Coordinates of C-alpha atoms in Angstrom, one line a residue:
M450 CA 75.0 116.4 89.9
A451 CA 75.6 120.1 89.1
Q452 CA 78.1 121.1 86.4
E453 CA 81.5 122.1 87.7
K454 CA 82.7 125.3 86.2
I455 CA 86.4 124.6 86.4
A456 CA 88.7 124.8 83.4
P457 CA 90.9 121.7 83.0
Q458 CA 94.6 122.2 82.6
G459 CA 95.7 123.3 79.1
E460 CA 92.2 123.8 77.8
G461 CA 91.7 127.5 78.6
S462 CA 89.5 129.3 81.0
G463 CA 86.3 129.3 78.9
F464 CA 85.6 125.6 79.1
Q465 CA 83.0 124.4 81.5
M466 CA 83.2 120.9 82.9
N467 CA 80.1 118.6 83.0
Y468 CA 80.7 116.4 86.0
T469 CA 77.9 114.0 85.3
K470 CA 79.0 113.5 81.7
G471 CA 82.6 113.0 82.9
L472 CA 81.6 110.5 85.5
I473 CA 79.6 108.4 83.1
F474 CA 82.3 108.4 80.5
M475 CA 85.0 107.6 83.0
L476 CA 83.0 104.6 84.3
I477 CA 82.6 103.4 80.7
S478 CA 86.3 103.8 80.0
A479 CA 87.4 102.1 83.2
T480 CA 85.0 99.2 82.4
G481 CA 86.6 98.9 79.0
M482 CA 90.0 98.8 80.6
G483 CA 88.9 96.2 83.1
L484 CA 87.8 93.9 80.2
V485 CA 91.4 93.4 79.1
P486 CA 91.8 90.1 80.9
L487 CA 88.6 88.8 79.3
F488 CA 89.6 89.6 75.8
S489 CA 93.3 88.7 76.2
R490 CA 92.4 85.2 77.2
W491 CA 89.6 85.0 74.6
A492 CA 92.1 85.9 72.0
T493 CA 94.9 83.6 73.0
R494 CA 93.8 80.5 74.9
T495 CA 93.1 77.1 73.3
D496 CA 90.1 76.9 75.6
M497 CA 89.1 80.4 76.8
F498 CA 87.9 79.0 80.2
D499 CA 90.7 76.5 80.9
G500 CA 94.2 77.9 81.1
A501 CA 95.7 74.5 81.8
L502 CA 95.2 73.7 78.0
G503 CA 97.7 76.5 77.1
L504 CA 97.7 79.1 74.4
N505 CA 97.2 79.0 70.6
A506 CA 100.5 80.9 70.4
G507 CA 103.7 81.4 72.4
D508 CA 103.9 83.1 75.7
S509 CA 105.0 86.3 74.1
I510 CA 101.6 86.7 72.4
G511 CA 100.4 89.0 75.2
A512 CA 102.9 91.7 74.3
L513 CA 101.9 91.4 70.6
M514 CA 98.2 91.9 71.6
A515 CA 99.3 95.1 73.4
C516 CA 100.9 96.3 70.1
G517 CA 97.6 95.9 68.4
R518 CA 95.7 97.8 71.1
M519 CA 98.3 100.6 71.1
G520 CA 98.2 100.6 67.3
M521 CA 94.4 101.3 67.5
G522 CA 95.2 104.1 69.8
V523 CA 97.4 105.7 67.2
L524 CA 94.7 105.3 64.6
F525 CA 92.1 106.8 67.0
F526 CA 94.2 109.9 67.8
V527 CA 95.2 110.5 64.2
I528 CA 91.5 110.4 63.1
L529 CA 90.7 112.7 66.1
M530 CA 93.5 115.0 65.1
F531 CA 92.2 115.5 61.5
A532 CA 88.5 115.7 62.8
T533 CA 89.3 118.5 65.2
G534 CA 91.6 120.3 62.8
K535 CA 94.7 120.0 65.0
V536 CA 97.2 118.9 62.3
E537 CA 99.1 122.1 62.5
T538 CA 99.1 121.9 66.3
F539 CA 100.6 118.4 66.0
K540 CA 103.3 119.7 63.6
K541 CA 104.2 122.6 66.0
L542 CA 104.4 120.4 69.1
K543 CA 108.0 119.9 70.1
L544 CA 108.7 116.2 70.7
T545 CA 110.6 116.1 74.0
P546 CA 112.1 113.1 75.8
A547 CA 109.3 113.3 78.4
I548 CA 106.6 112.8 75.8
A549 CA 108.4 110.0 74.1
L550 CA 109.3 108.2 77.3
G551 CA 105.7 108.6 78.6
G552 CA 104.4 106.8 75.6
L553 CA 107.2 104.2 75.6
M554 CA 106.6 103.3 79.2
I555 CA 102.8 102.9 78.9
G556 CA 103.3 100.6 75.9
M557 CA 105.8 98.5 77.9
S558 CA 103.4 98.5 80.8
L559 CA 100.4 97.2 78.8
A560 CA 102.7 94.5 77.1
C561 CA 103.7 93.3 80.5
Y562 CA 100.2 93.5 81.9
V563 CA 98.5 91.5 79.1
T564 CA 101.3 88.9 79.4
S565 CA 100.6 88.8 83.2
T566 CA 96.9 88.2 82.6
L567 CA 97.8 85.1 80.6
L568 CA 100.3 83.6 83.1
T569 CA 98.8 84.4 86.5
T570 CA 95.5 85.1 88.1
V571 CA 93.5 88.2 87.1
S572 CA 93.5 89.5 90.6
N573 CA 97.3 89.3 90.8
A574 CA 97.8 91.0 87.4
V575 CA 95.4 93.9 88.2
M576 CA 96.8 94.3 91.8
F577 CA 100.3 94.7 90.6
I578 CA 99.7 97.2 87.8
Y579 CA 97.9 99.4 90.2
T580 CA 101.0 99.8 92.2
G581 CA 101.9 102.3 89.4
P582 CA 100.4 105.5 91.0
V583 CA 102.5 104.9 94.1
I584 CA 105.6 104.3 92.1
C585 CA 104.9 107.6 90.3
V586 CA 104.8 109.4 93.6
L587 CA 108.0 107.8 94.7
C588 CA 109.8 108.7 91.5
A589 CA 108.6 112.3 91.8
R590 CA 110.0 112.4 95.3
I591 CA 113.4 111.0 94.3
F592 CA 114.0 112.7 90.9
R593 CA 111.9 115.9 91.1
K594 CA 112.4 116.4 94.9
E595 CA 108.7 116.8 95.3
P596 CA 107.7 116.7 99.0
M597 CA 105.8 113.7 100.3
S598 CA 103.4 114.1 103.2
G599 CA 103.2 111.7 106.1
L600 CA 99.9 110.4 104.6
Q601 CA 101.7 109.5 101.3
W602 CA 104.4 107.6 103.1
I603 CA 101.8 105.7 105.0
C604 CA 99.9 104.9 101.8
L605 CA 103.2 103.7 100.2
C606 CA 103.6 101.2 103.1
V607 CA 100.0 100.2 102.9
V608 CA 100.4 99.3 99.2
F609 CA 103.6 97.3 99.9
I610 CA 101.7 95.3 102.6
G611 CA 98.9 94.8 100.2
M612 CA 101.3 93.2 97.8
L613 CA 102.4 90.8 100.5
F614 CA 98.8 89.9 101.1
G615 CA 98.1 89.5 97.4
E616 CA 101.0 87.2 96.9
G617 CA 100.1 85.0 99.9
L618 CA 103.4 86.0 101.7
L619 CA 101.5 87.6 104.6
G620 CA 98.1 86.8 106.0
F621 CA 95.8 84.3 107.6
G622 CA 96.9 80.7 107.3
V623 CA 100.3 81.6 105.8
G624 CA 103.2 79.4 106.9
G625 CA 100.8 77.1 108.7
Q626 CA 100.0 79.7 111.3
A627 CA 96.8 81.5 112.2
F628 CA 98.4 84.7 110.9
G629 CA 102.0 84.6 109.5
L630 CA 104.7 85.7 107.2
D631 CA 106.3 83.3 104.7
F632 CA 108.6 84.3 101.8
N633 CA 108.2 81.0 100.0
L634 CA 106.5 82.1 96.8
E635 CA 104.0 79.9 95.0
T636 CA 105.5 80.0 91.6
S637 CA 103.4 77.3 89.9
T638 CA 99.8 76.0 90.0
P639 CA 98.0 73.5 87.7
E640 CA 96.3 76.2 85.7
F641 CA 99.2 78.7 85.8
P642 CA 102.4 76.7 85.6
Q643 CA 104.3 79.9 85.1
K644 CA 102.5 81.9 87.9
G645 CA 105.8 83.3 89.3
V646 CA 106.8 84.6 85.9
G647 CA 103.3 86.1 85.4
D648 CA 103.5 87.8 88.8
A649 CA 106.9 89.2 87.8
F650 CA 105.4 90.7 84.6
G651 CA 102.6 92.1 86.8
L652 CA 105.2 93.9 88.9
L653 CA 106.9 95.2 85.8
S654 CA 103.6 96.5 84.4
G655 CA 103.1 98.5 87.6
L656 CA 106.7 99.8 87.4
F657 CA 106.3 101.0 83.8
Y658 CA 102.8 102.4 84.5
G659 CA 104.2 104.5 87.3
L660 CA 107.1 105.7 85.2
S661 CA 104.7 106.6 82.4
M662 CA 102.7 108.8 84.8
F663 CA 105.9 110.3 86.1
F664 CA 107.2 111.3 82.6
N665 CA 103.7 112.6 81.7
G666 CA 103.9 114.9 84.6
Y667 CA 106.0 117.1 82.3
R668 CA 104.9 119.2 79.4
K669 CA 101.3 119.7 80.6
D670 CA 101.2 122.6 78.2
A671 CA 101.0 120.1 75.3
D672 CA 97.7 119.8 73.5
T673 CA 96.0 116.5 74.5
T674 CA 95.3 115.3 71.0
A675 CA 98.7 116.2 69.5
R676 CA 100.4 114.6 72.5
G677 CA 98.2 111.5 72.3
V678 CA 99.4 110.8 68.7
W679 CA 103.0 110.9 69.9
N680 CA 102.3 109.0 73.1
F681 CA 100.7 106.1 71.2
I682 CA 103.3 106.0 68.5
F683 CA 105.9 105.5 71.1
A684 CA 103.5 103.1 73.0
V685 CA 103.5 100.8 69.9
L686 CA 107.3 101.0 69.9
G687 CA 107.4 100.1 73.6
A688 CA 105.1 97.2 73.3
G689 CA 107.0 96.1 70.2
I690 CA 110.3 96.1 72.1
I691 CA 108.8 93.8 74.7
T692 CA 107.4 91.5 72.0
V693 CA 110.7 91.3 70.2
I694 CA 112.6 90.6 73.5
L695 CA 110.2 87.9 74.6
N696 CA 110.0 86.3 71.2
S697 CA 113.8 86.1 70.9
L698 CA 113.8 84.1 74.1
G699 CA 112.2 81.3 72.1
S700 CA 115.5 80.7 70.3
N701 CA 117.1 79.5 73.5
P702 CA 117.0 75.8 74.4
G703 CA 114.3 75.0 76.9
M704 CA 112.5 78.4 76.3
E705 CA 110.8 77.5 73.0
N706 CA 107.5 78.4 74.6
W707 CA 108.3 82.1 74.3
A708 CA 108.4 82.1 70.4
L709 CA 105.3 83.7 69.0
N710 CA 104.2 80.6 67.0
I711 CA 100.7 82.0 66.3
H712 CA 98.0 79.5 65.3
F713 CA 94.8 81.4 66.2
T714 CA 91.3 80.0 65.5
T715 CA 88.5 82.2 64.3
F716 CA 87.3 82.4 67.9
N717 CA 90.7 83.8 68.9
W718 CA 90.7 86.4 66.2
I719 CA 87.3 87.7 67.3
G720 CA 88.7 88.1 70.8
A721 CA 91.7 89.9 69.5
V722 CA 89.6 92.4 67.5
L723 CA 87.4 93.0 70.5
L724 CA 90.5 93.6 72.6
W725 CA 91.8 96.1 70.1
I726 CA 88.5 98.0 69.6
I727 CA 86.8 97.9 73.0
C728 CA 89.9 98.4 75.0
G729 CA 91.3 100.7 72.3
P730 CA 89.3 103.4 70.6
I731 CA 86.1 103.0 72.8
A732 CA 88.0 103.0 76.1
L733 CA 90.4 105.7 74.9
G734 CA 87.7 107.9 73.4
T735 CA 85.5 107.9 76.5
L736 CA 88.6 108.5 78.6
L737 CA 89.4 111.6 76.6
V738 CA 85.8 112.9 77.1
A739 CA 86.0 112.1 80.8
G740 CA 89.4 113.8 81.2
R741 CA 87.9 117.1 79.8
N742 CA 85.0 117.0 82.2
L743 CA 86.6 115.7 85.4
P744 CA 89.3 117.2 87.6
A745 CA 92.5 115.0 87.5
M746 CA 92.0 113.8 91.1
D747 CA 88.5 112.6 90.3
Y748 CA 89.2 110.6 87.1
G749 CA 92.5 109.3 88.6
T750 CA 90.4 107.8 91.5
I751 CA 87.4 106.6 89.4
A752 CA 89.9 104.8 87.2
Y753 CA 90.2 102.3 90.1
W754 CA 86.8 101.0 88.9
E755 CA 88.9 98.9 86.5
V756 CA 90.0 96.7 89.5
P757 CA 86.6 95.4 90.6
V758 CA 85.6 94.9 86.9
A759 CA 88.7 92.8 86.3
I760 CA 88.3 90.8 89.6
F761 CA 84.6 90.2 88.8
I762 CA 85.7 88.7 85.4
G763 CA 88.3 86.5 87.2
I764 CA 85.8 85.2 89.7
V765 CA 82.6 84.9 87.6
I766 CA 83.9 84.0 84.2
F767 CA 87.2 82.2 84.9
A768 CA 86.2 80.8 88.3
E769 CA 89.4 82.0 90.0
P770 CA 89.2 81.6 93.8
M771 CA 89.7 84.7 95.9
S772 CA 91.0 84.1 99.4
I773 CA 90.6 86.5 102.3
N774 CA 94.3 87.4 101.8
S775 CA 93.7 88.2 98.2
W776 CA 90.8 90.4 99.1
L777 CA 92.8 92.2 101.7
G778 CA 95.6 92.7 99.1
V779 CA 93.2 94.3 96.7
I780 CA 91.7 96.6 99.3
L781 CA 95.1 97.7 100.6
I782 CA 96.6 98.3 97.2
C783 CA 93.6 100.2 95.8
G784 CA 92.9 102.0 99.1
G785 CA 96.6 103.0 99.5
G786 CA 96.8 104.2 95.9
A787 CA 93.5 106.1 95.8
F788 CA 93.2 107.5 99.3
P789 CA 95.3 110.6 98.8
T790 CA 93.3 111.6 95.8
V791 CA 90.0 110.8 97.5
K792 CA 91.0 112.9 100.4
A793 CA 91.9 115.9 98.1
M794 CA 88.7 115.3 96.1
L795 CA 86.5 115.5 99.2
A796 CA 88.4 118.6 100.3
R797 CA 87.7 120.3 97.0
K798 CA 84.1 119.3 97.0
G799 CA 83.7 120.6 100.5
T800 CA 84.7 124.1 99.3
G801 CA 82.3 124.1 96.4
N802 CA 83.4 125.4 93.0
V803 CA 86.9 126.7 93.2
D804 CA 89.1 128.6 90.8
Q805 CA 91.7 126.8 88.8
K806 CA 94.6 128.2 90.8
T807 CA 93.2 126.7 94.0
L808 CA 92.4 123.4 92.3
E809 CA 96.0 123.1 91.1
S810 CA 97.3 123.9 94.6
I811 CA 95.2 121.1 96.1
E812 CA 96.3 118.7 93.4
A813 CA 100.0 119.6 93.9
E814 CA 99.8 118.7 97.5
N815 CA 98.6 115.1 96.7
K816 CA 100.8 114.3 93.7
A817 CA 98.4 111.8 92.3
E818 CA 97.6 113.4 89.0
V819 CA 97.4 111.3 85.8
E820 CA 97.1 112.3 82.1
T821 CA 93.8 111.4 80.3
Q822 CA 95.4 109.3 77.7
D823 CA 97.9 107.4 79.9
L824 CA 95.8 104.9 81.8
P825 CA 96.3 101.3 80.5

């Protein structure tokens, strides 16, 4: 692939993108993100491959694992800040509510997502968090009065239908019919006795993810590294808030399972460290490189590679069955979320190398932009 000579936002006009480099690093990053279910279960389960045996901690442990991952994000960006000589830039950056809320929301999103991967199937957890981009578009329409095209409204409906398929509320064989609709949720299975709770956390992860992207739509003038430090400081705070709330539930009668009660084995700690490092500095570092070398539409779309990676882990490693309805749910959610950016990306590539003003105009029409450091 040829290099794209387009300056990314906030980086000046002299920077030249290397599309091939950006694509490779984006795939590495999305793969690292997709490994979250593997390492979260490795780090917490009594038997990594059998969820029915429970966790070596309370059910709030997923949120604490997210604190560790976000803490590694702070460490990574602080080191990067000193290595690139941007300490003064960080000091001069004005901390605004948008920057703080963007970090807070992504921390809360990951805390809910990791919790979801422990309480429900991998496919459900990853499907729900990827409703986030659509939620971002909807928030932009409501609060920033940004226009939504007919295509975006259609994609919003497609994602909602995909959620119904994914939850088994709509599809083949539902309600004892060849193809039906049934709002009786399956809230418990032998391996996931709290499946309904896990699905709820998955939905919350998508909500917070979308809000994070919405808030990060402001202050695009901020330096990526300086902003990253603040984002992850508040992300630790966000994940910490979820941890404290869930752990406090354990003091209520009948809800003792939410108390942290950590009794990890050496095997668990290895999984935790791998989660914090591979899904932390490695995934974040490669994402940062990708963000500098890919237009926002491209890396926002390629990020969906995380979904097949996570689903592959669920099927191959954890032997989780995928019904035709589950597959349809994945396709509809990912397709509905990614289609506007794919359409814009193809339109841009069809015009060859374009100037920054034209690129921003195309991106503005599709409202699917994400910040480099804000993917979970």
